mmCIF file of C-alpha atoms and ligand atoms in Angstrom:
data_model
loop_
_atom_site.group_PDB
_atom_site.id
_atom_site.type_symbol
_atom_site.label_atom_id
_atom_site.label_comp_id
_atom_site.label_asym_id
_atom_site.label_seq_id
_atom_site.Cartn_x
_atom_site.Cartn_y
_atom_site.Cartn_z
ATOM 1 C CA MET A 1088 18.201 -3.226 -22.775
ATOM 2 C CA SER A 1089 17.213 -5.855 -20.276
ATOM 3 C CA ASP A 1090 15.005 -4.670 -17.275
ATOM 4 C CA VAL A 1091 15.697 -6.428 -14.175
ATOM 5 C CA LEU A 1092 12.217 -6.111 -14.094
ATOM 6 C CA ASP A 1093 11.565 -8.401 -16.630
ATOM 7 C CA ASP A 1094 13.214 -11.041 -14.760
ATOM 8 C CA LEU A 1095 11.598 -11.349 -11.852
ATOM 9 C CA ARG A 1096 9.736 -14.765 -10.576
ATOM 10 C CA ARG A 1097 7.232 -14.989 -7.639
ATOM 11 C CA HIS A 1098 8.297 -17.989 -6.387
ATOM 12 C CA PRO A 1099 8.138 -19.522 -4.247
ATOM 13 C CA ASP A 1100 4.389 -18.346 -3.994
ATOM 14 C CA LEU A 1101 2.702 -19.774 -6.956
ATOM 15 C CA GLU A 1102 3.157 -19.691 -10.464
ATOM 16 C CA ALA A 1103 0.900 -19.369 -13.258
ATOM 17 C CA PRO A 1104 0.424 -17.672 -16.730
ATOM 18 C CA ASN A 1105 -2.115 -15.020 -15.353
ATOM 19 C CA LEU A 1106 0.350 -14.375 -11.435
ATOM 20 C CA TYR A 1107 2.590 -11.632 -12.504
ATOM 21 C CA ALA A 1108 5.826 -10.876 -10.188
ATOM 22 C CA VAL A 1109 5.852 -7.293 -11.923
ATOM 23 C CA ASP A 1110 2.905 -5.059 -11.167
ATOM 24 C CA ALA A 1111 1.585 -1.781 -12.838
ATOM 25 C CA THR A 1112 2.495 0.087 -9.404
ATOM 26 C CA ASP A 1113 5.447 -1.287 -9.386
ATOM 27 C CA ARG A 1114 6.912 0.553 -12.448
ATOM 28 C CA LEU A 1115 4.493 3.428 -11.737
ATOM 29 C CA VAL A 1116 6.212 4.267 -8.164
ATOM 30 C CA LEU A 1117 10.166 3.407 -9.288
ATOM 31 C CA ASP A 1118 9.399 5.883 -12.807
ATOM 32 C CA GLU A 1119 7.562 8.469 -10.097
ATOM 33 C CA ALA A 1120 10.418 8.419 -7.772
ATOM 34 C CA ALA A 1121 13.259 7.981 -10.370
ATOM 35 C CA PRO A 1122 14.474 11.612 -9.691
ATOM 36 C CA LEU A 1123 14.353 11.351 -6.090
ATOM 37 C CA LEU A 1124 16.629 7.124 -6.649
ATOM 38 C CA THR A 1125 19.142 8.628 -8.708
ATOM 39 C CA GLY A 1126 21.930 10.026 -7.205
ATOM 40 C CA ALA A 1127 20.431 9.157 -4.084
ATOM 41 C CA PRO A 1128 23.020 8.508 -0.587
ATOM 42 C CA ASP A 1129 23.970 5.378 0.814
ATOM 43 C CA GLY A 1130 20.996 4.334 3.033
ATOM 44 C CA SER A 1131 18.890 7.157 2.099
ATOM 45 C CA VAL A 1132 15.914 4.634 0.769
ATOM 46 C CA VAL A 1133 13.303 2.400 2.171
ATOM 47 C CA VAL A 1134 11.550 0.207 0.792
ATOM 48 C CA VAL A 1135 8.045 -1.498 2.103
ATOM 49 C CA GLY A 1136 5.878 -4.046 0.830
ATOM 50 C CA ASP A 1137 7.899 -5.129 -1.892
ATOM 51 C CA ARG A 1138 5.283 -7.538 -2.965
ATOM 52 C CA TYR A 1139 8.787 -10.440 -5.196
ATOM 53 C CA GLY A 1140 11.040 -7.684 -4.863
ATOM 54 C CA ALA A 1141 10.709 -5.354 -7.918
ATOM 55 C CA LEU A 1142 10.400 -2.107 -5.455
ATOM 56 C CA THR A 1143 13.672 -3.047 -4.023
ATOM 57 C CA LEU A 1144 15.716 -4.825 -6.815
ATOM 58 C CA GLY A 1145 14.688 -1.473 -9.628
ATOM 59 C CA ALA A 1146 16.142 0.473 -7.132
ATOM 60 C CA VAL A 1147 19.139 -1.238 -6.677
ATOM 61 C CA SER A 1148 19.901 -1.878 -10.657
ATOM 62 C CA ARG A 1149 18.037 0.612 -12.884
ATOM 63 C CA PHE A 1150 19.549 4.037 -9.936
ATOM 64 C CA ALA A 1151 22.698 2.096 -8.404
ATOM 65 C CA VAL A 1152 21.227 2.653 -4.727
ATOM 66 C CA THR A 1153 23.434 1.256 -2.332
ATOM 67 C CA GLY A 1154 22.096 0.107 1.492
ATOM 68 C CA VAL A 1155 18.663 0.082 0.237
ATOM 69 C CA ARG A 1156 16.532 -1.169 4.095
ATOM 70 C CA THR A 1157 13.305 -3.351 3.524
ATOM 71 C CA HIS A 1158 10.231 -4.809 5.504
ATOM 72 C CA GLN A 1159 7.740 -7.158 3.785
ATOM 73 C CA ASP A 1160 4.901 -8.600 6.000
ATOM 74 C CA ARG A 1161 4.991 -11.977 3.949
ATOM 75 C CA LEU A 1162 7.401 -14.159 4.217
ATOM 76 C CA THR A 1163 6.737 -16.078 0.486
ATOM 77 C CA GLY A 1164 7.412 -12.429 -0.772
ATOM 78 C CA GLU A 1165 10.757 -12.255 1.335
ATOM 79 C CA LEU A 1166 11.487 -15.490 0.388
ATOM 80 C CA ALA A 1167 11.046 -14.567 -3.034
ATOM 81 C CA LEU A 1168 13.127 -10.559 -3.173
ATOM 82 C CA ARG A 1169 16.435 -13.346 -1.361
ATOM 83 C CA GLU A 1170 15.966 -16.166 -4.886
ATOM 84 C CA ASN A 1171 15.283 -13.313 -7.232
ATOM 85 C CA ALA A 1172 18.202 -10.689 -5.747
ATOM 86 C CA GLU A 1173 21.371 -14.452 -5.795
ATOM 87 C CA ARG A 1174 19.634 -15.578 -8.734
ATOM 88 C CA LEU A 1175 20.135 -12.426 -11.195
ATOM 89 C CA GLY A 1176 23.406 -11.314 -8.981
ATOM 90 C CA ILE A 1177 22.301 -7.876 -7.236
ATOM 91 C CA GLY A 1178 22.851 -7.546 -3.137
ATOM 92 C CA GLY A 1179 22.716 -3.932 -1.915
ATOM 93 C CA PHE A 1180 19.641 -4.548 0.697
ATOM 94 C CA THR A 1181 19.379 -5.445 3.725
ATOM 95 C CA GLU A 1182 16.332 -6.773 5.638
ATOM 96 C CA HIS A 1183 13.944 -5.675 9.034
ATOM 97 C CA GLY A 1184 11.183 -5.676 11.591
ATOM 98 C CA LEU A 1185 8.300 -2.930 11.088
ATOM 99 C CA THR A 1186 10.365 -1.630 13.372
ATOM 100 C CA ALA A 1187 12.513 2.001 14.413
ATOM 101 C CA ASP A 1188 15.377 0.292 12.421
ATOM 102 C CA LEU A 1189 13.638 0.403 9.234
ATOM 103 C CA VAL A 1190 12.845 4.065 8.976
ATOM 104 C CA ALA A 1191 16.024 5.957 11.043
ATOM 105 C CA GLY A 1192 16.981 8.845 8.996
ATOM 106 C CA ALA A 1193 15.483 7.718 5.873
ATOM 107 C CA ARG A 1194 15.100 10.225 3.488
ATOM 108 C CA VAL A 1195 13.093 8.544 0.564
ATOM 109 C CA VAL A 1196 10.726 5.566 0.868
ATOM 110 C CA LEU A 1197 9.274 3.563 -1.825
ATOM 111 C CA LEU A 1198 5.561 1.940 -0.114
ATOM 112 C CA GLN A 1199 2.730 -0.323 -1.995
ATOM 113 C CA LEU A 1200 0.295 0.632 0.142
ATOM 114 C CA PRO A 1201 -1.717 -2.001 1.855
ATOM 115 C CA ARG A 1202 -5.060 -3.063 1.415
ATOM 116 C CA SER A 1203 -5.579 -1.958 5.644
ATOM 117 C CA LEU A 1204 -5.674 1.967 7.209
ATOM 118 C CA ASP A 1205 -4.602 0.530 9.753
ATOM 119 C CA ALA A 1206 -0.873 -0.977 8.146
ATOM 120 C CA LEU A 1207 -0.998 2.478 6.233
ATOM 121 C CA ASP A 1208 -1.141 4.046 9.794
ATOM 122 C CA GLU A 1209 1.579 2.031 10.706
ATOM 123 C CA VAL A 1210 3.707 2.168 8.188
ATOM 124 C CA ALA A 1211 3.444 6.632 7.910
ATOM 125 C CA ALA A 1212 3.350 6.497 12.097
ATOM 126 C CA LEU A 1213 7.360 4.732 11.822
ATOM 127 C CA VAL A 1214 7.936 7.230 9.278
ATOM 128 C CA ALA A 1215 6.692 10.457 10.808
ATOM 129 C CA GLU A 1216 8.143 9.627 14.172
ATOM 130 C CA HIS A 1217 11.520 7.938 12.492
ATOM 131 C CA ALA A 1218 12.460 8.929 9.273
ATOM 132 C CA ASP A 1219 14.563 12.404 8.460
ATOM 133 C CA PRO A 1220 12.520 15.775 8.213
ATOM 134 C CA ALA A 1221 12.756 15.600 4.143
ATOM 135 C CA VAL A 1222 11.820 12.109 3.775
ATOM 136 C CA VAL A 1223 9.119 11.963 0.696
ATOM 137 C CA VAL A 1224 6.679 8.373 0.787
ATOM 138 C CA VAL A 1225 5.864 7.186 -3.052
ATOM 139 C CA ALA A 1226 3.734 5.198 -2.064
ATOM 140 C CA GLY A 1227 1.583 3.510 -5.113
ATOM 141 C CA GLY A 1228 -1.572 1.438 -5.172
ATOM 142 C CA ARG A 1229 -4.232 -0.545 -8.092
ATOM 143 C CA VAL A 1230 -7.332 2.471 -8.520
ATOM 144 C CA LYS A 1231 -9.323 -0.025 -7.825
ATOM 145 C CA HIS A 1232 -8.201 -0.578 -4.246
ATOM 146 C CA MET A 1233 -7.517 3.010 -2.780
ATOM 147 C CA THR A 1234 -9.274 5.137 -1.698
ATOM 148 C CA THR A 1235 -9.542 8.454 -0.462
ATOM 149 C CA ALA A 1236 -9.086 7.555 3.452
ATOM 150 C CA MET A 1237 -5.729 6.420 2.523
ATOM 151 C CA ASN A 1238 -4.916 10.612 1.846
ATOM 152 C CA ASP A 1239 -6.545 11.074 5.273
ATOM 153 C CA VAL A 1240 -4.393 8.653 7.118
ATOM 154 C CA LEU A 1241 -1.095 9.831 5.736
ATOM 155 C CA GLY A 1242 -2.228 13.375 6.784
ATOM 156 C CA ARG A 1243 -2.125 12.459 9.416
ATOM 157 C CA HIS A 1244 1.266 11.824 9.719
ATOM 158 C CA LEU A 1245 2.722 13.833 7.212
ATOM 159 C CA ALA A 1246 1.470 17.377 6.115
ATOM 160 C CA VAL A 1247 1.845 17.473 2.673
ATOM 161 C CA VAL A 1248 -0.071 14.775 0.533
ATOM 162 C CA GLU A 1249 -0.144 15.098 -3.730
ATOM 163 C CA ALA A 1250 -2.170 13.162 -5.966
ATOM 164 C CA ARG A 1251 -0.627 12.023 -8.988
ATOM 165 C CA LEU A 1252 -2.311 11.112 -11.889
ATOM 166 C CA ALA A 1253 -2.975 7.232 -12.860
ATOM 167 C CA ARG A 1254 -1.317 4.977 -15.135
ATOM 168 C CA GLN A 1255 -2.641 2.019 -15.965
ATOM 169 C CA LYS A 1256 -5.108 1.568 -13.722
ATOM 170 C CA SER A 1257 -2.263 2.489 -10.682
ATOM 171 C CA ARG A 1258 -1.879 5.661 -8.876
ATOM 172 C CA VAL A 1259 0.778 7.110 -7.062
ATOM 173 C CA LEU A 1260 0.364 8.950 -3.636
ATOM 174 C CA VAL A 1261 3.602 11.732 -2.558
ATOM 175 C CA ALA A 1262 3.681 12.478 1.032
ATOM 176 C CA SER A 1263 5.986 14.059 3.045
ATOM 177 C CA SER A 1264 6.189 16.960 6.074
ATOM 178 C CA PRO A 1265 6.292 14.456 8.788
ATOM 179 C CA ARG A 1266 3.668 16.435 11.359
ATOM 180 C CA PRO A 1267 5.513 17.206 15.169
ATOM 181 C CA ALA A 1268 4.882 14.497 17.317
ATOM 182 C CA ALA A 1269 2.330 16.783 18.936
ATOM 183 C CA GLU A 1270 0.180 17.039 16.242
ATOM 184 C CA ARG A 1271 -0.162 13.667 15.863
ATOM 185 C CA PRO A 1272 -2.277 10.451 16.529
ATOM 186 C CA THR A 1273 -1.625 9.132 19.821
ATOM 187 C CA ARG A 1274 -2.684 5.595 19.073
ATOM 188 C CA ARG A 1275 0.405 3.353 19.487
ATOM 189 C CA TRP A 1276 1.050 -0.574 17.261
ATOM 190 C CA PRO A 1277 0.079 -2.756 18.772
ATOM 191 C CA ASP A 1278 -3.141 -1.667 19.425
ATOM 192 C CA ARG A 1279 -5.086 -4.293 21.946
ATOM 193 C CA ALA A 1280 -8.836 -4.716 23.523
ATOM 194 C CA THR A 1281 -10.141 -7.304 26.226
ATOM 195 C CA HIS A 1282 -12.733 -9.050 24.653
ATOM 196 C CA ALA A 1283 -16.248 -10.256 26.748
ATOM 197 C CA TRP A 1284 -17.699 -13.164 25.575
ATOM 198 C CA ALA A 1285 -18.259 -15.667 26.436
ATOM 199 C CA GLU A 1286 -16.438 -18.364 27.421
ATOM 200 C CA HIS A 1287 -13.706 -16.533 26.474
ATOM 201 C CA ASP A 1288 -14.346 -13.471 28.786
ATOM 202 C CA GLY A 1289 -11.050 -11.661 28.954
ATOM 203 C CA LEU A 1290 -9.543 -12.248 26.587
ATOM 204 C CA VAL A 1291 -7.158 -9.980 25.090
ATOM 205 C CA VAL A 1292 -6.170 -9.431 21.267
ATOM 206 C CA CYS A 1293 -3.197 -7.651 20.624
ATOM 207 C CA ALA A 1294 -2.422 -6.579 17.260
ATOM 208 C CA HIS A 1295 -0.477 -4.850 14.199
ATOM 209 C CA GLY A 1296 -2.238 -2.319 12.026
ATOM 210 C CA GLY A 1297 -1.105 -5.153 8.981
ATOM 211 C CA ALA A 1298 -2.550 -8.743 10.843
ATOM 212 C CA PHE A 1299 -6.055 -9.774 9.927
ATOM 213 C CA ALA A 1300 -8.861 -8.383 12.305
ATOM 214 C CA GLY A 1301 -7.071 -6.076 14.162
ATOM 215 C CA THR A 1302 -8.392 -6.704 17.856
ATOM 216 C CA SER A 1303 -11.949 -7.820 16.827
ATOM 217 C CA ILE A 1304 -12.001 -11.762 16.661
ATOM 218 C CA ASP A 1305 -12.888 -12.962 13.917
ATOM 219 C CA ILE A 1306 -16.743 -14.220 12.629
ATOM 220 C CA GLY A 1307 -15.559 -17.473 11.101
ATOM 221 C CA THR A 1308 -12.999 -17.821 14.194
ATOM 222 C CA ARG A 1309 -15.868 -17.402 16.666
ATOM 223 C CA ALA A 1310 -17.767 -20.536 13.834
ATOM 224 C CA LEU A 1311 -14.725 -22.722 15.153
ATOM 225 C CA LEU A 1312 -14.671 -21.491 18.657
ATOM 226 C CA ALA A 1313 -17.942 -22.267 19.199
ATOM 227 C CA HIS A 1314 -17.431 -26.587 19.527
ATOM 228 C CA LEU A 1315 -13.994 -25.941 20.988
ATOM 229 C CA ASP A 1316 -15.591 -27.837 24.363
ATOM 230 C CA GLU A 1317 -15.971 -31.251 21.928
ATOM 231 C CA VAL A 1318 -11.969 -30.350 20.321
ATOM 232 C CA PRO A 1319 -10.331 -32.378 22.585
ATOM 233 C CA GLN A 1320 -8.681 -32.326 25.823
ATOM 234 C CA THR A 1321 -5.154 -33.298 24.787
ATOM 235 C CA THR A 1322 -1.869 -32.421 27.475
ATOM 236 C CA GLY A 1323 0.244 -33.030 24.226
ATOM 237 C CA THR A 1324 0.466 -30.122 21.401
ATOM 238 C CA ALA A 1325 -1.116 -27.847 19.221
ATOM 239 C CA VAL A 1326 -0.529 -25.725 15.840
ATOM 240 C CA ASP A 1327 -2.355 -23.128 15.228
ATOM 241 C CA LEU A 1328 -1.547 -22.840 11.531
ATOM 242 C CA GLY A 1329 -2.212 -19.447 10.168
ATOM 243 C CA CYS A 1330 -2.521 -18.013 14.109
ATOM 244 C CA GLY A 1331 -2.882 -14.525 13.366
ATOM 245 C CA THR A 1332 -3.463 -12.273 16.485
ATOM 246 C CA GLY A 1333 -3.407 -15.718 18.106
ATOM 247 C CA VAL A 1334 -6.479 -15.811 18.952
ATOM 248 C CA LEU A 1335 -6.835 -19.590 18.539
ATOM 249 C CA ALA A 1336 -3.913 -20.490 19.958
ATOM 250 C CA VAL A 1337 -4.444 -18.430 23.443
ATOM 251 C CA ALA A 1338 -8.123 -19.357 23.487
ATOM 252 C CA LEU A 1339 -6.795 -23.229 23.504
ATOM 253 C CA ALA A 1340 -4.535 -22.802 26.100
ATOM 254 C CA ARG A 1341 -6.410 -21.314 28.504
ATOM 255 C CA SER A 1342 -8.935 -23.976 28.259
ATOM 256 C CA ARG A 1343 -6.499 -26.789 28.349
ATOM 257 C CA PRO A 1344 -3.579 -25.923 30.583
ATOM 258 C CA GLY A 1345 -2.165 -29.223 30.032
ATOM 259 C CA LEU A 1346 -1.257 -28.299 26.510
ATOM 260 C CA THR A 1347 1.747 -26.797 24.604
ATOM 261 C CA VAL A 1348 0.729 -24.510 21.112
ATOM 262 C CA VAL A 1349 2.975 -23.832 19.012
ATOM 263 C CA ALA A 1350 1.199 -21.086 16.200
ATOM 264 C CA THR A 1351 3.298 -20.263 13.044
ATOM 265 C CA ASP A 1352 2.142 -17.423 10.723
ATOM 266 C CA GLU A 1353 4.415 -16.399 8.084
ATOM 267 C CA SER A 1354 3.033 -13.160 8.270
ATOM 268 C CA ALA A 1355 4.971 -10.137 10.400
ATOM 269 C CA ALA A 1356 2.292 -8.219 11.391
ATOM 270 C CA ALA A 1357 0.366 -11.319 12.705
ATOM 271 C CA VAL A 1358 3.559 -13.236 14.386
ATOM 272 C CA ALA A 1359 4.046 -10.308 16.846
ATOM 273 C CA SER A 1360 0.543 -9.191 17.789
ATOM 274 C CA ALA A 1361 0.793 -13.163 18.182
ATOM 275 C CA ARG A 1362 3.438 -13.044 20.581
ATOM 276 C CA ALA A 1363 1.444 -9.724 22.469
ATOM 277 C CA THR A 1364 -1.568 -11.252 22.373
ATOM 278 C CA VAL A 1365 0.514 -14.649 24.213
ATOM 279 C CA GLU A 1366 1.906 -12.467 26.956
ATOM 280 C CA ALA A 1367 -0.946 -10.579 27.264
ATOM 281 C CA ASN A 1368 -2.934 -13.415 28.303
ATOM 282 C CA GLY A 1369 -0.201 -15.076 30.336
ATOM 283 C CA VAL A 1370 0.382 -18.403 28.192
ATOM 284 C CA ALA A 1371 3.713 -17.132 27.193
ATOM 285 C CA ASP A 1372 5.390 -20.084 29.025
ATOM 286 C CA ARG A 1373 2.408 -22.684 27.014
ATOM 287 C CA VAL A 1374 2.648 -20.862 23.418
ATOM 288 C CA THR A 1375 5.863 -20.249 21.470
ATOM 289 C CA VAL A 1376 4.716 -18.015 18.112
ATOM 290 C CA THR A 1377 7.526 -18.531 15.063
ATOM 291 C CA ARG A 1378 7.163 -17.051 11.453
ATOM 292 C CA ALA A 1379 7.037 -19.818 8.933
ATOM 293 C CA LEU A 1380 5.590 -21.075 5.405
ATOM 294 C CA GLY A 1381 3.131 -23.679 7.162
ATOM 295 C CA THR A 1382 4.055 -26.024 9.035
ATOM 296 C CA GLU A 1383 7.173 -25.750 7.823
ATOM 297 C CA LYS A 1384 9.231 -25.714 11.170
ATOM 298 C CA ILE A 1385 7.670 -28.753 12.702
ATOM 299 C CA PRO A 1386 8.907 -32.386 12.425
ATOM 300 C CA ASP A 1387 6.409 -35.105 10.344
ATOM 301 C CA ALA A 1388 3.325 -36.702 13.058
ATOM 302 C CA SER A 1389 4.500 -34.618 16.553
ATOM 303 C CA VAL A 1390 1.722 -32.943 17.049
ATOM 304 C CA ASP A 1391 -1.851 -34.072 18.136
ATOM 305 C CA LEU A 1392 -4.026 -31.035 16.554
ATOM 306 C CA VAL A 1393 -4.311 -28.818 14.633
ATOM 307 C CA LEU A 1394 -6.543 -25.249 14.321
ATOM 308 C CA LEU A 1395 -6.862 -23.568 11.060
ATOM 309 C CA ASN A 1396 -8.459 -20.640 9.236
ATOM 310 C CA PRO A 1397 -7.437 -20.585 5.708
ATOM 311 C CA PRO A 1398 -6.881 -17.412 3.967
ATOM 312 C CA PHE A 1399 -10.041 -16.598 1.844
ATOM 313 C CA HIS A 1400 -9.065 -12.993 0.952
ATOM 314 C CA VAL A 1401 -5.954 -13.866 -1.898
ATOM 315 C CA GLY A 1402 -8.116 -13.828 -4.094
ATOM 316 C CA ALA A 1403 -10.944 -16.224 -5.599
ATOM 317 C CA ALA A 1404 -8.704 -18.349 -8.037
ATOM 318 C CA VAL A 1405 -5.343 -19.411 -5.498
ATOM 319 C CA ALA A 1406 -7.239 -20.266 -2.607
ATOM 320 C CA PRO A 1407 -8.248 -22.853 -2.955
ATOM 321 C CA ALA A 1408 -4.381 -24.005 -3.380
ATOM 322 C CA VAL A 1409 -3.419 -22.006 0.016
ATOM 323 C CA ALA A 1410 -5.982 -24.004 1.625
ATOM 324 C CA ARG A 1411 -4.814 -27.461 -0.024
ATOM 325 C CA THR A 1412 -1.338 -26.978 0.823
ATOM 326 C CA LEU A 1413 -2.266 -25.736 4.754
ATOM 327 C CA PHE A 1414 -4.487 -28.642 4.908
ATOM 328 C CA ALA A 1415 -1.278 -30.872 3.780
ATOM 329 C CA ASP A 1416 1.455 -29.288 6.331
ATOM 330 C CA ALA A 1417 -1.910 -30.026 8.752
ATOM 331 C CA ALA A 1418 -1.776 -33.267 7.401
ATOM 332 C CA ARG A 1419 1.929 -33.516 7.528
ATOM 333 C CA VAL A 1420 2.434 -33.359 10.846
ATOM 334 C CA LEU A 1421 -0.547 -34.475 12.182
ATOM 335 C CA ARG A 1422 -0.144 -38.120 14.194
ATOM 336 C CA PRO A 1423 -1.777 -40.758 13.360
ATOM 337 C CA SER A 1424 -5.832 -39.933 15.188
ATOM 338 C CA GLY A 1425 -4.463 -36.308 14.995
ATOM 339 C CA GLU A 1426 -6.792 -33.981 14.485
ATOM 340 C CA LEU A 1427 -7.340 -31.121 11.890
ATOM 341 C CA TRP A 1428 -10.534 -29.173 13.090
ATOM 342 C CA ALA A 1429 -11.180 -26.394 10.344
ATOM 343 C CA VAL A 1430 -12.931 -23.592 10.048
ATOM 344 C CA TRP A 1431 -13.891 -22.345 5.867
ATOM 345 C CA ASN A 1432 -16.580 -20.690 3.869
ATOM 346 C CA SER A 1433 -19.498 -22.794 3.274
ATOM 347 C CA HIS A 1434 -19.031 -22.080 -0.556
ATOM 348 C CA LEU A 1435 -15.481 -22.694 -0.837
ATOM 349 C CA HIS A 1436 -17.262 -27.194 -0.554
ATOM 350 C CA TYR A 1437 -13.188 -27.796 1.522
ATOM 351 C CA ARG A 1438 -15.064 -31.269 2.448
ATOM 352 C CA PRO A 1439 -13.949 -33.694 -0.339
ATOM 353 C CA THR A 1440 -10.531 -31.518 -0.622
ATOM 354 C CA LEU A 1441 -9.890 -32.588 3.690
ATOM 355 C CA GLU A 1442 -11.140 -35.660 2.668
ATOM 356 C CA GLN A 1443 -8.222 -36.586 0.409
ATOM 357 C CA VAL A 1444 -5.463 -34.463 1.799
ATOM 358 C CA VAL A 1445 -6.200 -35.620 5.647
ATOM 359 C CA GLY A 1446 -8.760 -38.237 6.760
ATOM 360 C CA PRO A 1447 -11.813 -39.250 7.435
ATOM 361 C CA THR A 1448 -14.173 -35.312 7.653
ATOM 362 C CA ARG A 1449 -16.558 -34.773 9.790
ATOM 363 C CA GLN A 1450 -18.683 -31.464 9.776
ATOM 364 C CA VAL A 1451 -19.344 -30.063 12.877
ATOM 365 C CA GLY A 1452 -21.508 -27.048 12.018
ATOM 366 C CA ARG A 1453 -22.499 -25.476 9.984
ATOM 367 C CA ASP A 1454 -24.392 -22.119 8.438
ATOM 368 C CA PRO A 1455 -24.945 -20.002 5.291
ATOM 369 C CA LYS A 1456 -21.116 -18.605 5.359
ATOM 370 C CA PHE A 1457 -18.563 -20.705 7.855
ATOM 371 C CA THR A 1458 -18.514 -24.419 7.944
ATOM 372 C CA VAL A 1459 -16.732 -26.398 11.181
ATOM 373 C CA THR A 1460 -14.887 -29.612 10.485
ATOM 374 C CA VAL A 1461 -12.822 -31.956 11.762
ATOM 375 C CA SER A 1462 -10.443 -33.918 9.974
ATOM 376 C CA THR A 1463 -8.542 -36.913 11.118
ATOM 377 C CA ARG A 1464 -5.267 -38.404 10.408
ATOM 378 C CA GLY A 1465 -5.422 -41.924 8.938
HETATM 379 C C1 SAM B 1727 -7.974 -16.463 7.533
HETATM 380 S S1 SAM B 1727 -6.424 -15.401 8.886
HETATM 381 C C2 SAM B 1727 -6.347 -16.605 9.824
HETATM 382 C C3 SAM B 1727 -5.659 -15.579 10.814
HETATM 383 C C4 SAM B 1727 -6.329 -16.231 12.470
HETATM 384 N N1 SAM B 1727 -5.512 -18.185 12.488
HETATM 385 C C5 SAM B 1727 -7.382 -16.453 13.532
HETATM 386 O O1 SAM B 1727 -8.393 -16.845 13.185
HETATM 387 O O2 SAM B 1727 -7.995 -14.811 13.146
HETATM 388 C C6 SAM B 1727 -4.804 -16.588 7.628
HETATM 389 C C7 SAM B 1727 -3.540 -16.190 8.160
HETATM 390 O O3 SAM B 1727 -3.380 -17.142 7.824
HETATM 391 C C8 SAM B 1727 -1.975 -17.053 7.340
HETATM 392 N N2 SAM B 1727 -0.888 -17.633 5.652
HETATM 393 C C9 SAM B 1727 -1.401 -17.331 4.789
HETATM 394 N N3 SAM B 1727 -0.961 -18.469 4.640
HETATM 395 C C10 SAM B 1727 -0.170 -18.738 4.894
HETATM 396 C C11 SAM B 1727 1.168 -20.187 4.947
HETATM 397 N N4 SAM B 1727 1.665 -20.692 3.493
HETATM 398 N N5 SAM B 1727 1.908 -19.971 5.543
HETATM 399 C C12 SAM B 1727 1.756 -19.486 7.529
HETATM 400 N N6 SAM B 1727 0.883 -18.682 7.235
HETATM 401 C C13 SAM B 1727 -0.302 -18.622 6.411
HETATM 402 C C14 SAM B 1727 -1.927 -15.816 6.889
HETATM 403 O O4 SAM B 1727 -0.873 -14.732 7.209
HETATM 404 C C15 SAM B 1727 -3.372 -14.698 7.941
HETATM 405 O O5 SAM B 1727 -3.010 -14.724 9.276
#
């Protein structure tokens, strides 16, 4: 009999013969959770961190679960789930933010373990506070990405954490018994830090658990900020592409009172963080934050400036392809003579790609780790 997991695609994410829409962790989580999913009441199952829909669509089609609530941080993953569901004619789920409505009263939570412990902490805190007291969390990951610190994080919020046997290099942690409020950590999301750093003294960074660099300022971002004075003093519109917590957008807005900034990111945690950062720094009247793939919501040739610190954690094989797509996104929205200011890991040698995709490219800074360039749209 054909299984839904064999028919899933990654689209609109990159597709290639060595990139898969379903991994051994998805299969293990569904198998380990089978006794809980069989006969699960309507609305009692929640899926967090599904990559391309395997957990959600697997729960619905294999176990006839209805009213599944899902949260995916990446917009790409959300779109892939929707496309897979539509193509295969499967419904029965609703999408939610990482908020109380996602987990209120939940009895089963299927989770693809995030790499970041802070991201895990935020999910575990939400579950412990809002799920049914009988909730069981079935959390899976690749063994090579798992550490016992994950058990500790889960254990701060749920009193019972049990590691199951690994299978095909994946393992599941099963957590239950939410701790009473008095025993749980008092840390609240988004977290917040005020920086005292050169001309960015007083910059407040707010971060949800899954946001890149948390409340700190990434060293690549610092390398770009070190050249902020050289960025044109335009009063038009700038884009912070892949804004993370919004550090670049806010630093730019603070230093250029006439400028309007659009900050975009595909990550739900990034967008929620950037909105909080923008608010905390008092620039919400000039900085708008949107969840989008690249610059998809911005018209062609409409902006003067794009700042970009492209992702490099996406894997050695795909990072250049992701960066190239973002360079092309920047090129599309820049007016003629508009500038893309980018910082990237020096070993990635993006300059020829920038020349080709955007236009003439000048190096404004370089050290063994980071290169900062400005590319002018022809
Ligand atoms: C290296 S981080 C930089 C974050 C922030 N600009 C900073 O400097 O701290 C890259 C960011 O790009 C986002 N991102 C990756 N691919 C994206 C895409 N196709 N569209 C929008 N954002 C994307 C990631 O979610 C991440 O927040």
